[in-house]
Amino acid sequence: MKTRAAPAANLAYGFETRAIHAGAAPDPTTGARATPIYQTTAYVFDDVDHAASLFNLHDFGYIYARLTNPTVAVLEERIASLEGGRAAVAAASGHAAQFLTFFTLMGPGDEFLASRALYGGSLTQFGVSFAKLGWTCHFVDPADPENFARALTPKCKAIFIESLANPGGVVVDIERVARIAHAAGLPLIVDNTLATPYLCRPIEHGADIVVHSTTKFLSGHGNALGGVVVESGKFDWAQDGRFPSLTDPEPAYHGLKFFENFGDFAFTMKARAVGLRDFGPALAPMNAFLTITGVETLHVRMERHVANARRVAAFLAAHPKVAWVSYAGLPASPYFELAQKYLPKGAGAVFTFGVEGGYEAGIKVVESVRLFSHLANIGDTRSLILHPASTTHRQLTEAQRKAAGAGDDVIRLSIGLETADDLIRDLDQALGT
Ligand SMILES: *Cc1c(COP(=O)(O)O)cnc(C)c1O
């Protein structure tokens, strides 16, 4: 909810200009040029009438930081602009953003489809924790988009995919899945975390909602958790009575109908005014500030992340101790063609490779690197390495690990912004030629 239009959100400006300016203006009181951190819990009302109109959602403004905050609002408007969306709501983490998205769409007994190639935490959130709320997720192999059409049920409320999935560099045919979703009257939700809007803009390919873990490349420095939900503003929530949470009277707001009242930003309003209000995963102003600062260099960083990733992937592909490299930016990848279409500026900077010698060899590599950090994160300025079989996926059986793309020989890299030759030398010594 912004009370005043910010200058550069409009799409006439280039991506780089919007990454720096969208949603922000010099502070009207002090002239502060950087977006201030509004470290406040609440905001003073002008008078009782003003308070009443804010609480009734008749007026946009600030009440309490669980709902809105001016620093967070700048980030929301900026990401909405970069994705080419209508509006956005930020959340405390990527998982909180996913929860808000599904809470806004689903009721107990509802179902949705999700690609099987997802971030591991999303597989658990959808498959285990959402089940406790009465929401059923059917996982689908995205290699053939028709698998989504075959898996649809009358209770489905959405289809969820990642534009570029980790691990394994899986690129999904967004336009084909969007057509399948729309033919069934459903919105397509795309997790665009690994690509960022610099490399891929799912709304341009038919997505209705884009979610992000801003924790990764958007903030970009490994220092701020966050998430955001962007809506395209193009989905008709009233087409067949399938989304009562958006079309029916909302008891907590005197019978307000969100879609009727807010139209092309009804989804965002509902996610905020009910989802954030009642569950509380608001983004901290400090984390919004750090993320805004990160986003201002997104285009410059992503270009270098991709350039470094290409060099490291090519080096590994030619290395005698490396069995395979799974990077959609390499012509040998089965996803190379789709990556050319959906990620024309590059296939990101997270990929996996297989080390000759299996489990023991994988452990040796992560314990021998000096520059790469051995940890469970991606999208940092620093290069990161992980052996999923001995860490994030260690509770699974070997067969389950294989199915999840986390077999014993798999090593995942998130390539940072260091000197590419240094990264290559580090991996070379760790592989032990
Ligand atoms: C990290 C990640 C998430 C979850 O985000 P958090 O900010 O850690 O909650 C979701 N999707 C993808 C693709 C991720 O990489």
Tab-separated table of C-alpha atoms in Angstrom, residues 7-417:
chain	number	residue	atom	x	y	z
A	7	PRO	CA	8.634	8.226	-10.008
A	8	ALA	CA	10.314	5.374	-11.802
A	9	ALA	CA	8.024	2.384	-11.279
A	10	ASN	CA	6.584	2.804	-14.741
A	11	LEU	CA	7.717	0.464	-17.438
A	12	ALA	CA	8.880	3.223	-19.779
A	13	TYR	CA	12.147	3.177	-17.836
A	14	GLY	CA	14.705	0.473	-18.451
A	15	PHE	CA	15.230	-2.452	-16.072
A	16	GLU	CA	18.429	-0.981	-14.625
A	17	THR	CA	16.782	2.385	-13.934
A	18	ARG	CA	13.868	0.711	-12.178
A	19	ALA	CA	16.213	-1.515	-10.142
A	20	ILE	CA	17.646	1.690	-8.660
A	21	HIS	CA	14.649	4.036	-8.535
A	22	ALA	CA	11.307	2.208	-8.664
A	23	GLY	CA	9.182	2.806	-5.590
A	24	ALA	CA	11.575	5.279	-3.967
A	25	ALA	CA	11.772	9.052	-3.811
A	26	PRO	CA	13.858	11.358	-1.608
A	27	ASP	CA	12.396	11.413	1.907
A	28	PRO	CA	9.822	14.250	1.924
A	29	THR	CA	10.734	15.380	5.443
A	30	THR	CA	14.526	15.238	5.485
A	31	GLY	CA	15.559	14.901	1.852
A	32	ALA	CA	17.387	11.652	2.702
A	33	ARG	CA	18.300	10.149	-0.666
A	34	ALA	CA	18.666	6.516	0.361
A	35	THR	CA	15.429	4.911	1.536
A	36	PRO	CA	15.311	5.395	5.338
A	37	ILE	CA	14.806	2.415	7.639
A	38	TYR	CA	11.445	3.244	9.215
A	39	GLN	CA	12.137	1.325	12.395
A	40	THR	CA	8.719	1.896	13.927
A	41	THR	CA	5.941	-0.422	15.010
A	42	ALA	CA	2.993	1.957	14.532
A	43	TYR	CA	1.961	5.236	12.865
A	44	VAL	CA	-0.004	8.161	14.356
A	45	PHE	CA	-3.552	8.725	13.004
A	46	ASP	CA	-4.629	12.220	11.898
A	47	ASP	CA	-7.926	11.817	13.769
A	48	VAL	CA	-10.597	9.239	14.531
A	49	ASP	CA	-12.125	9.405	11.032
A	50	HIS	CA	-8.708	8.809	9.460
A	51	ALA	CA	-8.161	5.800	11.728
A	52	ALA	CA	-11.594	4.415	10.836
A	53	SER	CA	-11.024	4.716	7.091
A	54	LEU	CA	-7.653	2.996	7.376
A	55	PHE	CA	-9.072	0.114	9.391
A	56	ASN	CA	-11.949	-0.297	6.896
A	57	LEU	CA	-9.451	-0.340	3.988
A	58	HIS	CA	-11.234	2.729	2.553
A	59	ASP	CA	-7.976	4.641	2.624
A	60	PHE	CA	-4.411	3.451	2.017
A	61	GLY	CA	-1.960	4.291	4.744
A	62	TYR	CA	0.028	2.991	7.645
A	63	ILE	CA	-1.493	1.484	10.783
A	64	TYR	CA	0.843	-1.118	12.242
A	65	ALA	CA	4.043	-2.729	10.940
A	66	ARG	CA	2.575	-6.238	10.769
A	67	LEU	CA	0.599	-4.898	7.758
A	68	THR	CA	2.648	-2.123	6.210
A	69	ASN	CA	5.894	-0.218	6.609
A	70	PRO	CA	7.283	2.531	4.343
A	71	THR	CA	10.697	0.858	3.895
A	72	VAL	CA	9.042	-2.459	3.060
A	73	ALA	CA	6.629	-0.648	0.690
A	74	VAL	CA	9.559	0.623	-1.402
A	75	LEU	CA	10.843	-2.924	-1.822
A	76	GLU	CA	7.354	-4.189	-2.719
A	77	GLU	CA	6.889	-1.576	-5.404
A	78	ARG	CA	10.382	-2.113	-6.763
A	79	ILE	CA	10.052	-5.875	-7.185
A	80	ALA	CA	6.553	-5.482	-8.674
A	81	SER	CA	8.061	-3.098	-11.235
A	82	LEU	CA	11.012	-5.365	-12.088
A	83	GLU	CA	8.690	-8.341	-12.591
A	84	GLY	CA	6.243	-6.270	-14.671
A	85	GLY	CA	3.503	-6.986	-12.104
A	86	ARG	CA	0.668	-4.883	-10.719
A	87	ALA	CA	1.408	-5.090	-6.982
A	88	ALA	CA	3.432	-7.017	-4.421
A	89	VAL	CA	3.459	-7.950	-0.777
A	90	ALA	CA	6.662	-8.742	1.099
A	91	ALA	CA	7.077	-11.423	3.740
A	92	ALA	CA	9.645	-12.464	6.329
A	93	SER	CA	11.092	-15.216	4.114
A	94	GLY	CA	10.537	-17.033	0.848
A	95	HIS	CA	8.610	-19.736	2.664
A	96	ALA	CA	6.416	-17.129	4.336
A	97	ALA	CA	5.696	-15.674	0.868
A	98	GLN	CA	4.649	-19.135	-0.360
A	99	PHE	CA	2.441	-19.621	2.696
A	100	LEU	CA	0.721	-16.249	2.132
A	101	THR	CA	0.169	-17.137	-1.533
A	102	PHE	CA	-1.543	-20.433	-0.812
A	103	PHE	CA	-3.443	-19.107	2.198
A	104	THR	CA	-4.971	-16.499	-0.110
A	105	LEU	CA	-6.079	-19.127	-2.654
A	106	MET	CA	-6.927	-22.250	-0.684
A	107	GLY	CA	-9.418	-23.603	1.802
A	108	PRO	CA	-9.367	-26.922	3.663
A	109	GLY	CA	-9.843	-29.781	1.193
A	110	ASP	CA	-8.382	-27.829	-1.736
A	111	GLU	CA	-5.587	-29.146	-3.920
A	112	PHE	CA	-2.852	-27.816	-6.192
A	113	LEU	CA	-0.214	-29.125	-8.569
A	114	ALA	CA	3.489	-28.457	-8.159
A	115	SER	CA	6.523	-29.373	-10.193
A	116	ARG	CA	8.537	-32.170	-8.635
A	117	ALA	CA	11.705	-30.208	-9.437
A	118	LEU	CA	11.577	-27.716	-6.560
A	119	TYR	CA	13.749	-26.320	-3.816
A	120	GLY	CA	13.894	-29.038	-1.121
A	121	GLY	CA	12.280	-26.847	1.514
A	122	SER	CA	9.290	-26.266	-0.778
A	123	LEU	CA	8.830	-30.018	-1.275
A	124	THR	CA	8.556	-30.375	2.509
A	125	GLN	CA	6.364	-27.298	2.996
A	126	PHE	CA	3.911	-28.414	0.293
A	127	GLY	CA	3.986	-32.143	0.915
A	128	VAL	CA	4.107	-32.332	4.717
A	129	SER	CA	3.203	-29.072	6.471
A	130	PHE	CA	0.486	-27.872	4.075
A	131	ALA	CA	-1.173	-31.288	4.445
A	132	LYS	CA	-1.824	-30.398	8.105
A	133	LEU	CA	-3.935	-27.448	6.897
A	134	GLY	CA	-5.982	-29.721	4.649
A	135	TRP	CA	-4.213	-28.606	1.471
A	136	THR	CA	-3.095	-31.414	-0.835
A	137	CYS	CA	-0.206	-30.979	-3.271
A	138	HIS	CA	0.170	-33.343	-6.226
A	139	PHE	CA	3.773	-33.388	-7.468
A	140	VAL	CA	4.264	-33.608	-11.220
A	141	ASP	CA	7.299	-34.346	-13.416
A	142	PRO	CA	7.670	-31.048	-15.335
A	143	ALA	CA	9.748	-32.520	-18.175
A	144	ASP	CA	6.516	-32.997	-20.136
A	145	PRO	CA	4.146	-30.034	-19.485
A	146	GLU	CA	1.189	-32.284	-20.433
A	147	ASN	CA	1.801	-34.098	-17.133
A	148	PHE	CA	0.187	-31.086	-15.445
A	149	ALA	CA	-2.941	-31.387	-17.600
A	150	ARG	CA	-3.156	-35.106	-16.767
A	151	ALA	CA	-2.810	-34.501	-12.995
A	152	LEU	CA	-5.516	-31.810	-12.677
A	153	THR	CA	-8.418	-32.494	-10.305
A	154	PRO	CA	-11.669	-30.530	-9.812
A	155	LYS	CA	-10.364	-29.266	-6.452
A	156	CYS	CA	-7.126	-27.808	-7.866
A	157	LYS	CA	-6.644	-24.082	-7.216
A	158	ALA	CA	-3.244	-23.436	-8.771
A	159	ILE	CA	-0.183	-24.789	-10.542
A	160	PHE	CA	3.243	-24.026	-9.027
A	161	ILE	CA	6.609	-24.285	-10.803
A	162	GLU	CA	10.114	-22.849	-10.537
A	163	SER	CA	11.401	-20.970	-13.595
A	164	LEU	CA	14.869	-22.430	-12.986
A	165	ALA	CA	14.955	-25.224	-10.439
A	166	ASN	CA	17.679	-26.173	-8.017
A	167	PRO	CA	19.381	-28.600	-7.942
A	168	GLY	CA	19.895	-29.733	-11.474
A	169	GLY	CA	19.212	-26.632	-13.562
A	170	VAL	CA	15.721	-27.724	-14.667
A	171	VAL	CA	14.012	-25.105	-16.877
A	172	VAL	CA	10.231	-25.489	-17.152
A	173	ASP	CA	8.319	-24.520	-20.313
A	174	ILE	CA	6.446	-21.653	-18.615
A	175	GLU	CA	4.226	-20.752	-21.586
A	176	ARG	CA	2.946	-24.290	-22.071
A	177	VAL	CA	2.212	-24.756	-18.359
A	178	ALA	CA	0.501	-21.328	-18.283
A	179	ARG	CA	-1.774	-22.382	-21.154
A	180	ILE	CA	-2.698	-25.582	-19.299
A	181	ALA	CA	-3.414	-23.654	-16.090
A	182	HIS	CA	-5.519	-21.014	-17.848
A	183	ALA	CA	-7.519	-23.596	-19.813
A	184	ALA	CA	-8.469	-25.068	-16.417
A	185	GLY	CA	-9.294	-21.619	-14.945
A	186	LEU	CA	-6.263	-21.702	-12.622
A	187	PRO	CA	-3.471	-19.240	-11.922
A	188	LEU	CA	0.141	-20.210	-12.627
A	189	ILE	CA	2.490	-19.424	-9.727
A	190	VAL	CA	6.204	-19.246	-10.546
A	191	ASP	CA	9.033	-19.265	-8.004
A	192	ASN	CA	11.563	-17.019	-9.749
A	193	THR	CA	14.204	-17.079	-6.998
A	194	LEU	CA	17.109	-18.608	-8.910
A	195	ALA	CA	16.581	-16.584	-12.067
A	196	THR	CA	15.589	-13.189	-10.593
A	197	PRO	CA	13.655	-10.801	-12.849
A	198	TYR	CA	16.948	-9.828	-14.502
A	199	LEU	CA	17.241	-13.252	-16.154
A	200	CYS	CA	13.564	-14.272	-16.439
A	201	ARG	CA	10.235	-12.451	-16.154
A	202	PRO	CA	7.561	-15.142	-15.807
A	203	ILE	CA	4.620	-12.706	-16.103
A	204	GLU	CA	5.717	-11.958	-19.690
A	205	HIS	CA	5.265	-15.685	-20.366
A	206	GLY	CA	1.816	-16.041	-18.775
A	207	ALA	CA	2.473	-16.414	-15.039
A	208	ASP	CA	-0.183	-14.872	-12.792
A	209	ILE	CA	1.760	-14.804	-9.532
A	210	VAL	CA	5.518	-14.718	-8.979
A	211	VAL	CA	7.086	-15.589	-5.631
A	212	HIS	CA	10.643	-15.008	-4.478
A	213	SER	CA	12.955	-15.853	-1.701
A	214	THR	CA	14.666	-12.434	-1.726
A	215	THR	CA	17.156	-14.079	0.659
A	216	LYS	CA	19.102	-15.273	-2.382
A	217	PHE	CA	20.188	-13.233	-5.424
A	218	LEU	CA	17.783	-10.300	-4.962
A	219	SER	CA	19.357	-9.216	-1.682
A	220	GLY	CA	22.485	-10.935	-2.916
A	221	HIS	CA	24.910	-10.614	-0.008
A	222	GLY	CA	23.918	-13.483	2.266
A	223	ASN	CA	22.757	-11.161	5.045
A	224	ALA	CA	18.958	-10.728	4.951
A	225	LEU	CA	16.092	-13.219	4.920
A	226	GLY	CA	13.019	-12.130	2.977
A	227	GLY	CA	10.297	-13.050	0.509
A	228	VAL	CA	7.872	-11.364	-1.854
A	229	VAL	CA	4.682	-12.240	-3.761
A	230	VAL	CA	3.953	-10.342	-7.009
A	231	GLU	CA	0.621	-10.467	-8.811
A	232	SER	CA	0.260	-9.753	-12.517
A	233	GLY	CA	-3.157	-8.091	-12.126
A	234	LYS	CA	-4.446	-10.017	-15.142
A	235	PHE	CA	-6.144	-13.040	-13.580
A	236	ASP	CA	-9.960	-13.067	-13.429
A	237	TRP	CA	-10.709	-14.422	-9.948
A	238	ALA	CA	-14.488	-14.358	-10.604
A	239	GLN	CA	-14.556	-16.566	-13.714
A	240	ASP	CA	-16.219	-19.626	-12.161
A	241	GLY	CA	-16.650	-19.116	-8.437
A	242	ARG	CA	-13.525	-21.118	-7.725
A	243	PHE	CA	-11.873	-18.505	-5.491
A	244	PRO	CA	-14.395	-17.583	-2.797
A	245	SER	CA	-11.648	-16.062	-0.624
A	246	LEU	CA	-11.318	-13.318	-3.264
A	247	THR	CA	-14.921	-12.995	-4.433
A	248	ASP	CA	-17.081	-13.711	-1.367
A	249	PRO	CA	-17.736	-11.260	1.499
A	250	GLU	CA	-14.884	-11.244	4.045
A	251	PRO	CA	-16.325	-11.485	7.567
A	252	ALA	CA	-13.299	-9.816	9.157
A	253	TYR	CA	-13.847	-6.672	7.020
A	254	HIS	CA	-17.615	-6.124	7.342
A	255	GLY	CA	-18.357	-8.275	4.298
A	256	LEU	CA	-15.853	-6.571	1.978
A	257	LYS	CA	-15.416	-8.391	-1.351
A	258	PHE	CA	-11.739	-8.123	-2.258
A	259	PHE	CA	-11.934	-8.733	-6.028
A	260	GLU	CA	-14.933	-6.436	-6.473
A	261	ASN	CA	-13.265	-3.647	-4.483
A	262	PHE	CA	-9.615	-3.910	-5.458
A	263	GLY	CA	-9.749	-5.507	-8.904
A	264	ASP	CA	-6.303	-6.027	-10.359
A	265	PHE	CA	-4.556	-5.877	-6.986
A	266	ALA	CA	-7.153	-7.851	-4.991
A	267	PHE	CA	-4.838	-10.796	-4.443
A	268	THR	CA	-2.129	-8.615	-2.900
A	269	MET	CA	-4.674	-6.825	-0.716
A	270	LYS	CA	-6.107	-10.078	0.567
A	271	ALA	CA	-2.660	-11.596	1.211
A	272	ARG	CA	-1.745	-8.497	3.225
A	273	ALA	CA	-4.984	-7.475	4.947
A	274	VAL	CA	-5.893	-11.006	6.020
A	275	GLY	CA	-2.780	-13.192	5.534
A	276	LEU	CA	-0.163	-10.869	7.037
A	277	ARG	CA	-2.626	-9.519	9.591
A	278	ASP	CA	-3.655	-12.898	10.981
A	279	PHE	CA	-0.451	-14.930	10.622
A	280	GLY	CA	2.125	-12.169	11.011
A	281	PRO	CA	5.160	-13.080	8.854
A	282	ALA	CA	5.992	-9.428	8.113
A	283	LEU	CA	9.356	-8.443	6.642
A	284	ALA	CA	11.578	-6.486	9.050
A	285	PRO	CA	12.372	-2.916	7.874
A	286	MET	CA	16.108	-3.569	8.284
A	287	ASN	CA	15.891	-6.600	5.995
A	288	ALA	CA	13.850	-4.580	3.492
A	289	PHE	CA	16.587	-1.918	3.522
A	290	LEU	CA	19.356	-4.477	2.948
A	291	THR	CA	17.326	-6.051	0.138
A	292	ILE	CA	16.609	-2.690	-1.526
A	293	THR	CA	20.353	-1.971	-1.417
A	294	GLY	CA	21.050	-5.356	-2.986
A	295	VAL	CA	18.451	-4.933	-5.724
A	296	GLU	CA	20.065	-1.666	-6.832
A	297	THR	CA	23.033	-3.658	-8.189
A	298	LEU	CA	21.045	-6.723	-9.306
A	299	HIS	CA	21.719	-6.256	-13.027
A	300	VAL	CA	25.457	-5.778	-12.531
A	301	ARG	CA	25.781	-8.685	-10.121
A	302	MET	CA	23.712	-11.150	-12.163
A	303	GLU	CA	25.766	-10.455	-15.273
A	304	ARG	CA	28.941	-11.340	-13.386
A	305	HIS	CA	27.367	-14.299	-11.533
A	306	VAL	CA	26.419	-15.758	-14.925
A	307	ALA	CA	29.794	-15.032	-16.542
A	308	ASN	CA	31.638	-16.703	-13.637
A	309	ALA	CA	29.214	-19.664	-13.605
A	310	ARG	CA	29.743	-20.255	-17.330
A	311	ARG	CA	33.523	-20.347	-16.890
A	312	VAL	CA	33.415	-22.659	-13.876
A	313	ALA	CA	30.866	-24.990	-15.536
A	314	ALA	CA	32.967	-25.229	-18.704
A	315	PHE	CA	36.079	-25.972	-16.624
A	316	LEU	CA	34.322	-28.734	-14.671
A	317	ALA	CA	32.779	-30.264	-17.807
A	318	ALA	CA	36.316	-30.848	-19.120
A	319	HIS	CA	37.761	-32.102	-15.806
A	320	PRO	CA	38.818	-35.797	-15.620
A	321	LYS	CA	37.469	-36.224	-12.061
A	322	VAL	CA	34.052	-34.849	-12.989
A	323	ALA	CA	31.462	-37.334	-14.286
A	324	TRP	CA	28.850	-34.826	-15.412
A	325	VAL	CA	27.790	-31.171	-15.100
A	326	SER	CA	24.133	-30.175	-14.983
A	327	TYR	CA	23.966	-26.518	-16.001
A	328	ALA	CA	21.275	-25.241	-18.367
A	329	GLY	CA	23.826	-22.773	-19.756
A	330	LEU	CA	25.886	-25.609	-21.315
A	331	PRO	CA	24.833	-26.717	-24.829
A	332	ALA	CA	24.944	-30.362	-23.627
A	333	SER	CA	22.143	-29.715	-21.111
A	334	PRO	CA	18.700	-31.072	-22.043
A	335	TYR	CA	17.344	-27.702	-20.855
A	336	PHE	CA	19.652	-25.579	-23.021
A	337	GLU	CA	16.953	-24.733	-25.616
A	338	LEU	CA	14.376	-23.758	-22.988
A	339	ALA	CA	17.018	-21.693	-21.193
A	340	GLN	CA	17.773	-19.805	-24.437
A	341	LYS	CA	14.083	-18.918	-24.642
A	342	TYR	CA	13.220	-18.123	-21.013
A	343	LEU	CA	16.627	-17.039	-19.665
A	344	PRO	CA	18.235	-15.300	-22.650
A	345	LYS	CA	20.792	-13.461	-20.481
A	346	GLY	CA	22.023	-16.648	-18.820
A	347	ALA	CA	20.953	-19.725	-16.899
A	348	GLY	CA	21.813	-18.396	-13.454
A	349	ALA	CA	24.720	-19.261	-11.207
A	350	VAL	CA	23.575	-22.340	-9.260
A	351	PHE	CA	24.275	-25.783	-10.674
A	352	THR	CA	25.313	-29.289	-9.788
A	353	PHE	CA	28.046	-31.641	-10.910
A	354	GLY	CA	28.930	-35.258	-10.229
A	355	VAL	CA	32.317	-36.161	-8.821
A	356	GLU	CA	33.962	-39.483	-9.747
A	357	GLY	CA	34.112	-41.686	-6.644
A	358	GLY	CA	30.645	-41.088	-5.159
A	359	TYR	CA	29.876	-40.262	-1.516
A	360	GLU	CA	33.438	-40.300	-0.134
A	361	ALA	CA	34.774	-38.256	-3.051
A	362	GLY	CA	31.956	-35.724	-2.585
A	363	ILE	CA	32.825	-35.272	1.082
A	364	LYS	CA	36.497	-34.877	0.207
A	365	VAL	CA	35.743	-32.037	-2.227
A	366	VAL	CA	33.599	-29.980	0.200
A	367	GLU	CA	36.220	-30.464	2.917
A	368	SER	CA	39.132	-29.501	0.657
A	369	VAL	CA	37.911	-26.213	-0.834
A	370	ARG	CA	39.490	-23.052	0.589
A	371	LEU	CA	37.630	-20.211	-1.147
A	372	PHE	CA	34.189	-21.804	-1.481
A	373	SER	CA	32.153	-21.814	1.753
A	374	HIS	CA	30.594	-25.129	2.761
A	375	LEU	CA	27.053	-24.156	3.750
A	376	ALA	CA	23.345	-24.442	2.867
A	377	ASN	CA	22.560	-21.243	0.987
A	378	ILE	CA	22.732	-19.835	-2.537
A	379	GLY	CA	22.876	-16.409	-4.152
A	380	ASP	CA	25.680	-14.778	-2.163
A	381	THR	CA	28.564	-12.603	-3.408
A	382	ARG	CA	30.701	-15.440	-2.014
A	383	SER	CA	30.920	-18.793	-3.808
A	384	LEU	CA	29.168	-21.584	-1.921
A	385	ILE	CA	29.408	-25.372	-2.057
A	386	LEU	CA	27.218	-28.159	-0.691
A	387	HIS	CA	27.212	-31.957	-0.798
A	388	PRO	CA	23.445	-32.585	-0.471
A	389	ALA	CA	23.778	-36.328	0.287
A	390	SER	CA	25.723	-35.677	3.515
A	391	THR	CA	23.809	-32.524	4.573
A	392	THR	CA	20.388	-31.304	3.364
A	393	HIS	CA	19.259	-34.715	2.064
A	394	ARG	CA	20.980	-37.012	4.585
A	395	GLN	CA	17.710	-38.242	6.187
A	396	LEU	CA	16.586	-39.745	2.873
A	397	THR	CA	17.438	-43.191	1.526
A	398	GLU	CA	19.891	-43.403	-1.366
A	399	ALA	CA	16.981	-44.073	-3.757
A	400	GLN	CA	15.058	-41.042	-2.480
A	401	ARG	CA	18.189	-38.900	-2.745
A	402	LYS	CA	18.681	-39.973	-6.372
A	403	ALA	CA	15.060	-39.133	-7.226
A	404	ALA	CA	15.502	-35.668	-5.682
A	405	GLY	CA	18.606	-34.996	-7.783
A	406	ALA	CA	20.798	-35.342	-4.698
A	407	GLY	CA	22.574	-38.640	-5.390
A	408	ASP	CA	25.781	-39.545	-3.522
A	409	ASP	CA	28.108	-37.995	-6.103
A	410	VAL	CA	26.204	-34.695	-6.477
A	411	ILE	CA	27.839	-31.419	-5.497
A	412	ARG	CA	25.950	-28.127	-5.697
A	413	LEU	CA	27.684	-24.824	-6.384
A	414	SER	CA	26.446	-21.266	-6.115
A	415	ILE	CA	28.983	-19.232	-8.020
A	416	GLY	CA	29.828	-15.864	-6.495
A	417	LEU	CA	31.532	-12.722	-7.678
